[in-house]
Amino acid sequence: MTGSISTLAPPAARPGGGKNDLKIVVVSVFEWFGELGIFCARLFRAFTSPYEVSELIHQCDETGSKSLPLVALAGAATGVVLSLQTRDSLIHFGAKSMLPAIIAYSVIKESGPVITGLIVSGRVGAGIGAELGSMRVTEQIDAMEVSAVDPFRFLVATRVLACVLMMPLLTLCADACAIVSGWIADTLAEPISLRHFLDNGFKGARFSDFIPPTLKTLGFGFIIGIVACFQGMRTSGGTEGVGRAATSSVVLSSLFVILADVIFVRLILMIYS
Amino acid sequence: MSQTRSNPNAASVEIRDLRKSFGDQKVLNGITFIVSHGRTVAVLGRSGTGKSVLLKLLVGLQAPDSGSIRVAGEEITGLDPYALNRIRKQMGFLFQQAALYDSLTVAQNVAFPLRNTTLSENDRQEKVRELLSSVGLKEEHFAKMPAEISGGMQKRVGLARALALDPAILLLDEPTAGLDPISAAEIGNLITELKRRRGITAVVVTHDIQGAKTFSDTLVLLNDGHLVAQGTFDDLRKSKNEFAARFLGNGDHVSNGR
Ligand SMILES: Nc1ncnc2c1ncn2[C@@H]1O[C@H](COP(=O)(O)OP(=O)(O)OP(=O)(O)O)[C@@H](O)[C@H]1O
Ligand SMILES: [Mg+2]
């Protein structure tokens, strides 16, 4: 249990020569991934009865319902921006009738999932990191262990599962808000009915265009949940440690969501073409 | 809880040559003692000698560097988390800082260990009420959050939570610290009562020498990571061991020292 996510922070504060610093960083990065692997293995063993259903519902409410307004707002803003920006370019190329399709495709395939992922990383990642972190430093997690309640089952499994389940739903909601707000921005510039806008947007769309991008958010949810729980559970060093856990949860989960997106997009393209 | 008094191992705790260090700091340096079934041992020692660390080793929250810990006859060092859980169901643990769940009310805290039992909701509430009144907490505090009750009350809620699963073995880290003399005596009586009625085995870390004298069968005295003396209160008080005599406030010694 070394000091962790100083791992990915610049090694400036460490003593020793430049070469040594690099070595320390590389080793601690590997260590971090190793420990994360053990953490995942421990988590999968925790998915057995008795299931903590009420805690799961509570966590779904925390991650899902409480993130909804923020996600909806961000989705709506994205839709408006997309509509305004794209409209200009399309007029330039004389392809204005493509606007609904471009908004629908880019929102559902990319902007919706990624924006939702980043917002949930920020809001839920920080929340989980700080909550578990402070439970760790005040020995509440130890107390749970000695009451023979497995903290992996009660705290970690429920939170990770809630993130996994809620991400696609939040994404769909962000998508819907973005498309509707895209339409509003469009119709203000040049009146078009929502019906017409949607018909236009989804003309010729295939199943494979829209399902995989939404399903990949299951993966985002898992990344956010597991990274935040991991950082929270390994917190040490009092209040300052809790702060570090919250920050590193957000930084790492956003980073990994973006990296995972690259991989998912590549995979989806490979499978469907 | 069925009585298993016939088996002398039923709820014993045996510690052999236990060592634990944090980095370069050697905290426990070969501790050996046995708490037999139904006995209460008070662990005494100066602040920072590793009493809390010792208790955490006993319940498997930390792993010793070497040595053996047998709880109810079963070696617990090196057990995997699931096997440990089984043993922990027989143990109640009170943390020095109480470690109450700060997002749950007092009553929910005490009910928490009961969540995976077969008790009905009504029985559970009844049990929680019983436990909380046994540690002297008034009904008006049951619905409060831990942050809204006093430190001494938190400690008592922690004790009630430790008792929730009717443990055969109790590990208490300073149960009477921060309590007024009357409440402290009540907790002492509770421990004596549990021992008498349920044959509970207990390891109690305490700085309360009067309390230790009344509720414990034997005392274990730690200093600098070593066990310096063990025995009954009177044994230790009269012992030749200078530290023990001084620690327990032997009047002769003090006057000799002057
Ligand atoms: N997690 C830890 N990491 C590093 N050192 C620790 C850790 N826990 C305890 N220690 C060290 O072990 C020593 C013993 O600590 P412990 O809490 O057991 O003391 P104690 O005997 O319970 O004291 P007190 O009577 O004040 O509660 C202390 O010097 C402490 O610095
Ligand atoms: Mg202590």
Coordinates of C-alpha atoms and ligand atoms in Angstrom, one line a residue:
Chain A
M1 CA 0.0 0.0 0.0
T2 CA 2.3 2.7 -1.1
G3 CA 1.3 6.3 -1.6
S4 CA -0.6 5.6 -4.7
I5 CA -1.7 8.3 -6.9
S6 CA 1.2 10.4 -6.4
T7 CA 1.9 7.7 -9.0
L8 CA 0.5 9.7 -11.8
A9 CA 1.4 13.1 -10.4
P10 CA 4.6 14.7 -11.5
P11 CA 7.5 13.2 -9.7
A12 CA 9.0 16.6 -8.9
A13 CA 8.6 16.3 -5.2
R14 CA 10.5 13.0 -5.0
P15 CA 14.1 12.9 -4.1
G16 CA 16.7 11.4 -6.3
G17 CA 17.9 11.7 -9.9
G18 CA 15.7 11.9 -12.9
K19 CA 16.3 8.3 -13.9
N20 CA 15.3 7.0 -10.5
D21 CA 12.1 9.1 -10.6
L22 CA 11.1 7.5 -13.8
K23 CA 11.7 4.1 -12.3
I24 CA 9.6 4.9 -9.3
V25 CA 6.8 6.2 -11.4
V26 CA 6.8 3.1 -13.7
V27 CA 6.9 0.7 -10.7
S28 CA 4.1 2.5 -8.9
V29 CA 1.9 2.6 -12.0
F30 CA 2.3 -1.2 -12.4
E31 CA 1.7 -1.6 -8.7
W32 CA -1.5 0.4 -9.0
F33 CA -2.8 -1.7 -11.8
G34 CA -1.8 -4.9 -10.0
E35 CA -3.7 -3.8 -6.9
L36 CA -6.7 -2.8 -9.0
G37 CA -6.7 -6.3 -10.5
I38 CA -6.8 -7.8 -7.1
F39 CA -9.5 -5.4 -6.1
C40 CA -11.6 -6.5 -9.1
A41 CA -11.1 -10.1 -8.3
R42 CA -12.2 -9.5 -4.7
L43 CA -15.2 -7.6 -6.0
F44 CA -16.4 -10.4 -8.3
R45 CA -16.3 -12.8 -5.4
A46 CA -18.6 -10.5 -3.6
F47 CA -21.5 -10.8 -6.1
T48 CA -23.1 -13.6 -4.2
S49 CA -26.1 -13.8 -1.9
P50 CA -27.1 -12.2 0.4
Y51 CA -27.6 -9.4 -2.1
E52 CA -27.8 -5.9 -0.7
V53 CA -30.9 -4.9 -2.7
S54 CA -32.0 -1.9 -0.6
E55 CA -28.5 -0.5 -0.6
L56 CA -28.3 -1.0 -4.4
I57 CA -31.5 0.9 -4.9
H58 CA -30.3 3.7 -2.6
Q59 CA -27.1 3.9 -4.7
C60 CA -29.0 3.9 -8.0
D61 CA -30.9 6.9 -6.6
E62 CA -27.6 8.6 -5.6
T63 CA -25.9 8.0 -9.0
G64 CA -28.9 8.0 -11.3
S65 CA -31.6 10.3 -10.2
K66 CA -29.3 12.8 -8.5
S67 CA -27.1 13.1 -11.6
L68 CA -30.1 13.4 -13.9
P69 CA -30.5 17.2 -13.9
L70 CA -26.8 17.8 -14.5
V71 CA -26.6 15.3 -17.3
A72 CA -29.8 16.6 -18.9
L73 CA -28.5 20.1 -18.8
A74 CA -25.1 19.2 -20.3
G75 CA -26.9 17.2 -23.0
A76 CA -29.1 20.1 -23.9
A77 CA -26.2 22.5 -24.1
T78 CA -24.3 20.1 -26.4
G79 CA -27.3 19.8 -28.7
V80 CA -27.6 23.6 -29.0
V81 CA -23.9 24.1 -29.7
L82 CA -23.9 21.3 -32.2
S83 CA -26.9 22.7 -34.0
L84 CA -25.5 26.2 -34.1
Q85 CA -22.0 25.2 -35.2
T86 CA -22.9 22.6 -37.7
R87 CA -25.6 24.7 -39.3
D88 CA -23.1 27.3 -40.3
S89 CA -20.7 24.8 -41.9
L90 CA -23.5 23.0 -43.7
I91 CA -24.9 26.1 -45.2
H92 CA -21.4 26.7 -46.4
F93 CA -21.3 23.3 -48.2
G94 CA -24.9 23.5 -49.3
A95 CA -25.9 20.5 -47.3
K96 CA -28.3 22.0 -44.8
S97 CA -30.8 19.2 -45.0
M98 CA -28.2 16.9 -43.4
L99 CA -28.4 18.8 -40.1
P100 CA -30.9 16.6 -38.2
A101 CA -29.0 13.4 -39.2
I102 CA -25.6 14.9 -38.2
I103 CA -27.0 16.0 -34.8
A104 CA -28.6 12.6 -34.2
Y105 CA -25.6 10.6 -35.2
S106 CA -23.0 12.6 -33.4
V107 CA -25.0 12.9 -30.3
I108 CA -25.9 9.3 -30.0
K109 CA -22.6 7.9 -31.2
E110 CA -20.2 10.1 -29.4
S111 CA -21.1 13.3 -27.6
G112 CA -23.9 11.8 -25.4
P113 CA -21.9 8.8 -24.0
V114 CA -18.7 10.8 -23.5
I115 CA -20.3 13.8 -21.9
T116 CA -22.4 11.6 -19.6
G117 CA -19.3 9.6 -18.8
L118 CA -17.3 12.7 -17.8
I119 CA -20.1 14.2 -15.8
V120 CA -20.7 11.0 -13.9
S121 CA -17.0 10.7 -13.4
G122 CA -17.0 14.1 -11.8
R123 CA -20.1 14.0 -9.7
V124 CA -20.3 10.3 -8.7
G125 CA -16.6 9.6 -8.8
A126 CA -15.8 12.4 -6.4
G127 CA -18.7 11.4 -4.2
I128 CA -17.7 7.8 -3.9
G129 CA -14.0 8.6 -3.5
A130 CA -14.7 11.0 -0.7
E131 CA -17.4 8.9 1.0
L132 CA -15.5 5.6 1.1
G133 CA -12.3 7.5 1.8
S134 CA -13.7 9.2 4.9
M135 CA -15.3 5.9 6.0
R136 CA -11.9 4.3 5.7
V137 CA -10.0 6.9 7.7
T138 CA -12.6 7.0 10.5
E139 CA -12.4 3.1 10.7
Q140 CA -16.1 2.7 9.6
I141 CA -15.0 0.2 7.0
D142 CA -13.0 -1.7 9.6
A143 CA -16.1 -1.6 11.8
M144 CA -18.1 -3.1 9.0
E145 CA -15.6 -5.9 8.5
V146 CA -15.6 -6.8 12.1
S147 CA -19.4 -6.9 12.1
A148 CA -19.0 -9.7 9.5
V149 CA -20.6 -7.5 6.8
D150 CA -18.3 -7.7 3.8
P151 CA -17.6 -4.1 2.7
F152 CA -17.0 -5.3 -0.8
R153 CA -20.5 -6.6 -0.9
F154 CA -22.2 -3.8 0.9
L155 CA -20.2 -0.8 -0.3
V156 CA -18.3 -1.6 -3.4
A157 CA -20.5 -4.0 -5.3
T158 CA -23.6 -1.9 -4.8
R159 CA -21.8 1.3 -6.0
V160 CA -20.2 -0.3 -9.0
L161 CA -23.4 -2.0 -10.1
A162 CA -25.3 1.2 -9.6
C163 CA -22.8 3.0 -11.9
V164 CA -23.1 0.3 -14.5
L165 CA -26.9 0.2 -14.5
M166 CA -27.4 4.0 -14.4
M167 CA -24.9 5.0 -17.1
P168 CA -26.9 3.8 -20.1
L169 CA -30.1 5.4 -18.7
L170 CA -28.4 8.7 -18.1
T171 CA -26.8 8.5 -21.5
L172 CA -30.2 8.0 -23.2
C173 CA -31.5 10.9 -21.3
A174 CA -28.6 13.1 -22.3
D175 CA -29.1 12.0 -25.9
A176 CA -32.8 12.8 -25.9
C177 CA -32.1 16.3 -24.4
A178 CA -29.4 17.0 -26.9
I179 CA -31.6 16.0 -29.8
V180 CA -34.5 18.0 -28.6
S181 CA -32.4 21.1 -27.9
G182 CA -30.7 20.7 -31.2
W183 CA -34.1 20.7 -32.8
I184 CA -35.1 23.8 -30.8
A185 CA -32.0 25.7 -31.9
D186 CA -32.6 24.6 -35.5
T187 CA -36.3 25.5 -35.6
L188 CA -35.6 28.9 -34.2
A189 CA -33.3 29.5 -37.1
E190 CA -35.6 28.0 -39.6
P191 CA -38.9 26.5 -38.6
I192 CA -39.1 22.7 -38.9
S193 CA -41.5 20.4 -37.0
L194 CA -40.0 18.0 -34.4
R195 CA -41.6 15.1 -36.3
H196 CA -39.9 16.1 -39.5
F197 CA -36.6 16.7 -37.8
L198 CA -36.6 13.2 -36.2
D199 CA -37.7 11.5 -39.5
N200 CA -34.9 13.3 -41.2
G201 CA -32.4 12.5 -38.5
F202 CA -33.0 8.8 -38.2
K203 CA -33.7 8.1 -41.9
G204 CA -31.8 5.0 -42.9
A205 CA -30.4 4.4 -39.4
R206 CA -29.6 0.9 -38.5
F207 CA -29.8 -0.9 -35.2
S208 CA -26.0 -1.3 -35.2
D209 CA -25.6 2.5 -35.4
F210 CA -27.2 3.3 -32.1
I211 CA -27.1 0.3 -29.8
P212 CA -23.4 -0.3 -29.4
P213 CA -22.5 3.3 -28.5
T214 CA -25.1 3.2 -25.7
L215 CA -24.0 -0.2 -24.5
K216 CA -20.4 1.0 -24.2
T217 CA -21.5 3.2 -21.4
L218 CA -22.0 0.1 -19.3
G219 CA -18.2 -0.1 -19.6
F220 CA -17.9 3.6 -18.6
G221 CA -20.0 2.9 -15.6
F222 CA -17.9 0.0 -14.5
I223 CA -14.7 2.1 -14.9
I224 CA -16.1 5.0 -12.9
G225 CA -17.4 2.8 -10.2
I226 CA -14.4 0.6 -9.8
V227 CA -11.8 3.4 -9.9
A228 CA -13.7 5.5 -7.5
C229 CA -14.3 2.7 -5.1
F230 CA -10.7 1.5 -5.4
Q231 CA -9.3 5.0 -4.6
G232 CA -11.7 5.4 -1.8
M233 CA -11.0 2.1 -0.2
R234 CA -7.3 2.5 -0.2
T235 CA -7.4 5.9 1.3
S236 CA -4.9 6.6 4.1
G237 CA -3.6 9.7 5.8
G238 CA -6.6 11.5 7.4
T239 CA -8.5 14.4 5.9
E240 CA -5.9 15.1 3.4
G241 CA -6.0 11.5 2.2
V242 CA -9.8 11.9 1.7
G243 CA -9.2 14.9 -0.4
R244 CA -6.6 13.1 -2.4
A245 CA -8.9 10.1 -2.9
A246 CA -11.7 12.3 -4.2
T247 CA -9.5 14.2 -6.6
S248 CA -7.7 11.1 -7.9
S249 CA -11.1 9.3 -8.4
V250 CA -12.3 12.1 -10.7
V251 CA -9.0 12.5 -12.5
L252 CA -8.4 8.8 -13.1
S253 CA -12.0 7.8 -13.9
S254 CA -12.4 10.7 -16.5
L255 CA -9.0 9.7 -18.0
F256 CA -9.9 6.1 -18.2
V257 CA -13.4 6.8 -19.6
I258 CA -11.8 8.8 -22.5
L259 CA -9.1 6.1 -23.1
A260 CA -11.7 3.4 -23.0
D261 CA -13.8 5.3 -25.5
V262 CA -11.1 5.1 -28.0
I263 CA -10.9 1.3 -27.6
F264 CA -14.6 0.8 -27.6
V265 CA -15.1 2.9 -30.8
R266 CA -12.3 0.9 -32.5
L267 CA -13.9 -2.3 -31.4
I268 CA -17.4 -1.3 -32.5
L269 CA -16.1 -0.2 -35.9
M270 CA -14.2 -3.5 -36.3
I271 CA -17.2 -5.6 -35.4
Y272 CA -19.8 -3.8 -37.5
S273 CA -17.9 -3.2 -40.7
Chain B
M1 CA -26.5 -18.5 21.9
S2 CA -26.2 -22.1 22.9
Q3 CA -23.9 -22.7 25.8
T4 CA -20.8 -24.5 24.8
R5 CA -19.1 -24.3 28.2
S6 CA -18.2 -28.0 28.2
N7 CA -15.6 -27.3 25.5
P8 CA -12.8 -25.4 27.1
N9 CA -11.7 -24.1 23.8
A10 CA -15.1 -22.8 22.9
A11 CA -14.3 -19.2 23.1
S12 CA -10.7 -18.9 24.1
V13 CA -8.1 -16.6 22.7
E14 CA -4.5 -17.7 22.6
I15 CA -1.7 -15.5 21.5
R16 CA 1.8 -16.8 21.0
D17 CA 4.9 -14.8 20.3
L18 CA 3.0 -12.1 18.4
R19 CA 5.1 -9.5 16.6
K20 CA 4.1 -6.5 14.7
S21 CA 6.0 -3.5 13.4
F22 CA 5.1 -0.5 11.3
G23 CA 8.1 0.2 9.1
D24 CA 11.1 0.5 11.5
Q25 CA 8.9 0.9 14.5
K26 CA 8.5 -2.3 16.4
V27 CA 5.2 -2.1 18.2
L28 CA 4.6 -5.6 19.5
N29 CA 7.7 -7.6 20.3
G30 CA 6.7 -11.2 21.1
I31 CA 3.5 -11.1 23.2
T32 CA 2.2 -14.4 24.6
F33 CA -0.9 -14.9 26.7
I34 CA -4.1 -16.9 26.9
V35 CA -7.6 -15.9 27.7
S36 CA -9.5 -19.0 28.5
H37 CA -13.2 -19.4 27.9
G38 CA -15.4 -17.2 30.1
R39 CA -12.5 -15.1 31.4
T40 CA -12.0 -11.4 31.2
V41 CA -8.6 -10.1 30.7
A42 CA -7.8 -6.4 31.1
V43 CA -4.9 -5.1 29.0
L44 CA -3.1 -2.2 30.5
G45 CA -0.1 -0.2 29.4
R46 CA 1.1 3.3 28.7
S47 CA -0.4 5.2 25.8
G48 CA 1.2 4.1 22.5
T49 CA 2.5 0.7 23.6
G50 CA 0.3 -1.1 21.0
K51 CA -2.8 -2.1 22.9
S52 CA -5.1 -1.0 20.1
V53 CA -2.9 -2.7 17.6
L54 CA -3.0 -5.9 19.6
L55 CA -6.8 -5.9 19.5
K56 CA -6.9 -5.2 15.8
L57 CA -4.6 -8.2 15.3
L58 CA -7.0 -10.3 17.3
V59 CA -9.9 -9.6 15.0
G60 CA -7.8 -9.9 11.8
L61 CA -8.0 -6.2 10.8
Q62 CA -4.2 -6.2 10.6
A63 CA -1.9 -9.1 10.0
P64 CA 0.9 -9.8 12.5
D65 CA 4.5 -10.0 11.2
S66 CA 4.8 -13.3 12.9
G67 CA 3.3 -15.3 15.8
S68 CA 0.1 -17.2 16.2
I69 CA -3.4 -16.1 17.2
R70 CA -6.0 -18.9 17.9
V71 CA -9.5 -17.9 18.4
A72 CA -11.8 -20.6 19.6
G73 CA -9.1 -23.1 18.8
E74 CA -8.8 -21.9 15.2
E75 CA -5.7 -20.2 13.8
I76 CA -6.7 -16.8 12.3
T77 CA -3.5 -15.5 10.9
G78 CA -3.5 -16.0 7.2
L79 CA -7.2 -16.9 6.9
D80 CA -9.0 -15.5 3.8
P81 CA -11.6 -12.9 4.3
Y82 CA -14.5 -15.3 4.0
A83 CA -13.2 -17.7 6.7
L84 CA -12.4 -14.7 8.9
N85 CA -16.0 -13.5 8.6
R86 CA -17.2 -16.7 10.0
I87 CA -15.1 -16.3 13.1
R88 CA -15.9 -12.6 13.4
K89 CA -19.6 -13.5 13.8
Q90 CA -18.6 -14.8 17.2
M91 CA -16.7 -11.6 18.1
G92 CA -17.8 -8.2 19.2
F93 CA -15.4 -5.3 18.7
L94 CA -15.5 -1.8 20.1
F95 CA -13.1 0.7 18.5
Q96 CA -11.3 3.2 20.5
Q97 CA -12.9 6.0 18.5
A98 CA -16.3 4.2 18.4
A99 CA -16.2 4.2 14.6
L100 CA -20.0 4.6 14.3
Y101 CA -21.4 4.8 10.7
D102 CA -22.0 8.5 10.4
S103 CA -24.7 8.3 7.8
L104 CA -26.9 6.0 10.0
T105 CA -28.8 6.9 13.1
V106 CA -27.9 5.5 16.5
A107 CA -30.5 2.7 16.2
Q108 CA -29.5 1.8 12.7
N109 CA -25.9 1.6 13.8
V110 CA -26.8 -1.0 16.4
A111 CA -29.1 -2.8 13.9
F112 CA -26.4 -2.9 11.2
P113 CA -24.7 -6.2 12.3
L114 CA -28.2 -7.8 12.4
R115 CA -28.9 -7.1 8.8
N116 CA -28.0 -10.5 7.6
T117 CA -29.7 -12.4 10.4
T118 CA -33.1 -14.1 10.1
L119 CA -34.6 -11.8 12.8
S120 CA -37.9 -10.2 11.9
E121 CA -38.1 -6.4 11.7
N122 CA -40.0 -6.3 15.0
D123 CA -37.6 -8.6 16.8
R124 CA -34.7 -6.5 15.4
Q125 CA -36.1 -3.3 16.8
E126 CA -36.8 -4.9 20.1
K127 CA -33.3 -6.2 20.2
V128 CA -31.8 -2.8 19.3
R129 CA -33.9 -1.1 22.1
E130 CA -32.7 -3.7 24.6
L131 CA -29.1 -3.3 23.6
L132 CA -29.2 0.4 23.8
S133 CA -30.8 0.5 27.1
S134 CA -28.4 -2.0 28.5
V135 CA -25.6 0.5 27.8
G136 CA -27.6 3.2 29.5
L137 CA -28.8 5.2 26.5
K138 CA -32.1 6.9 26.7
E139 CA -34.8 6.4 24.2
E140 CA -34.7 10.0 23.1
H141 CA -31.3 9.5 21.5
F142 CA -32.1 6.5 19.4
A143 CA -33.1 8.5 16.3
K144 CA -30.2 10.9 16.5
M145 CA -27.2 10.8 14.2
P146 CA -23.8 9.9 15.7
A147 CA -22.6 13.5 15.3
E148 CA -25.5 14.7 17.5
I149 CA -24.6 12.7 20.6
S150 CA -21.7 13.1 23.0
G151 CA -18.4 11.3 22.8
G152 CA -19.3 9.1 25.8
M153 CA -22.6 8.2 24.3
Q154 CA -20.9 7.3 21.0
K155 CA -18.7 5.0 22.9
R156 CA -21.7 3.3 24.5
V157 CA -23.5 3.0 21.1
G158 CA -20.3 1.4 19.8
L159 CA -20.5 -1.1 22.7
A160 CA -24.2 -1.8 22.0
R161 CA -23.3 -2.5 18.4
A162 CA -20.5 -4.8 19.4
L163 CA -23.0 -6.8 21.5
A164 CA -25.6 -7.0 18.7
L165 CA -24.7 -10.5 17.4
D166 CA -24.5 -12.0 21.0
P167 CA -20.8 -12.5 20.6
A168 CA -19.0 -15.2 22.6
I169 CA -15.8 -13.1 22.5
L170 CA -15.7 -9.4 23.2
L171 CA -12.8 -7.2 22.3
L172 CA -13.2 -3.7 23.8
D173 CA -10.8 -0.8 23.3
E174 CA -11.2 1.5 26.3
P175 CA -15.0 1.1 26.8
T176 CA -15.0 3.5 29.7
A177 CA -12.7 6.2 28.4
G178 CA -14.4 9.5 28.4
L179 CA -17.2 8.4 30.6
D180 CA -18.1 9.8 34.0
P181 CA -17.5 7.5 37.0
I182 CA -21.1 6.5 37.3
S183 CA -21.5 5.5 33.6
A184 CA -18.1 3.9 33.7
A185 CA -19.2 1.8 36.7
E186 CA -22.3 0.8 34.8
I187 CA -20.3 -0.4 31.8
G188 CA -18.1 -2.3 34.2
N189 CA -21.2 -3.9 35.7
L190 CA -22.5 -4.7 32.2
I191 CA -19.3 -6.6 31.4
T192 CA -19.4 -8.5 34.7
E193 CA -23.1 -9.3 34.0
L194 CA -22.4 -10.6 30.5
K195 CA -19.7 -12.8 31.9
R196 CA -21.9 -14.2 34.6
R197 CA -25.0 -14.7 32.4
R198 CA -23.6 -15.7 29.1
G199 CA -20.1 -16.9 29.9
I200 CA -18.6 -14.3 27.5
T201 CA -14.8 -14.2 27.0
A202 CA -13.5 -10.7 26.9
V203 CA -10.3 -8.8 26.2
V204 CA -10.6 -5.2 27.5
V205 CA -8.0 -2.6 26.9
T206 CA -8.4 0.1 29.5
H207 CA -6.7 2.8 31.4
D208 CA -9.3 2.6 34.2
I209 CA -7.5 0.7 36.9
Q210 CA -10.4 0.6 39.3
G211 CA -12.6 -0.8 36.5
A212 CA -10.1 -3.4 35.5
K213 CA -9.9 -4.5 39.1
T214 CA -13.6 -5.1 39.4
F215 CA -14.5 -6.6 36.0
S216 CA -11.4 -8.5 35.0
D217 CA -10.1 -11.9 36.2
T218 CA -6.6 -11.2 35.2
L219 CA -4.6 -8.2 34.1
V220 CA -2.0 -8.1 31.3
L221 CA 0.5 -5.3 31.5
L222 CA 2.3 -4.2 28.3
N223 CA 5.3 -2.0 28.1
D224 CA 7.5 -1.2 25.1
G225 CA 6.0 -4.0 23.1
H226 CA 6.6 -6.6 25.7
L227 CA 4.3 -8.3 28.2
V228 CA 5.9 -7.2 31.5
A229 CA 3.5 -8.9 33.9
Q230 CA 0.2 -10.8 34.1
G231 CA -1.9 -12.0 37.0
T232 CA -4.7 -10.9 39.2
F233 CA -4.8 -7.3 40.4
D234 CA -3.5 -8.2 43.8
D235 CA -0.7 -10.3 42.3
L236 CA 0.5 -7.5 40.2
R237 CA 0.2 -4.9 42.9
K238 CA 2.4 -7.0 45.2
S239 CA 4.7 -8.2 42.5
K240 CA 8.4 -7.4 42.5
N241 CA 8.0 -5.9 39.0
E242 CA 8.7 -2.3 39.5
F243 CA 6.7 -1.2 36.4
A244 CA 3.7 -3.2 37.4
A245 CA 3.7 -1.9 41.0
R246 CA 4.1 1.7 39.8
F247 CA 1.5 1.3 37.1
L248 CA -1.1 0.0 39.5
G249 CA -0.2 2.7 42.0
N250 CA 1.3 0.6 44.8
G251 CA 1.4 2.9 47.7
D252 CA 4.5 1.3 49.2
H253 CA 6.4 1.7 46.0
V254 CA 5.5 5.4 45.7
S255 CA 6.6 6.1 49.3
N256 CA 9.8 4.0 48.7
G257 CA 10.4 6.1 45.6
R258 CA 10.3 9.3 47.5
Ligands
LIG1 N1 -1.7 2.0 11.0 C1 -0.5 2.3 11.6 N2 0.6 2.7 10.9 C2 1.7 3.1 11.5 N3 1.9 3.1 12.8 C3 0.9 2.7 13.6 C4 -0.4 2.3 13.1 N4 -1.2 2.0 14.1 C5 -0.5 2.1 15.2 N5 0.7 2.6 14.9 C6 1.8 2.8 15.9 O1 1.7 1.8 16.9 C7 1.9 2.3 18.2 C8 0.9 1.8 19.1 O2 -0.4 2.3 18.8 P1 -1.7 1.9 19.5 O3 -2.8 2.7 18.9 O4 -1.8 0.5 19.6 O5 -1.4 2.5 21.0 P2 -2.3 2.2 22.3 O6 -1.5 1.4 23.2 O7 -3.6 1.8 21.9 O8 -2.3 3.7 22.9 P3 -3.5 4.5 23.6 O9 -3.6 4.0 25.0 O10 -3.1 5.9 23.6 O11 -4.8 4.2 22.8 C9 1.9 3.8 18.1 O12 3.2 4.3 18.3 C10 1.5 4.1 16.7 O13 2.3 5.1 16.2
MG2 MG -5.4 2.6 21.8

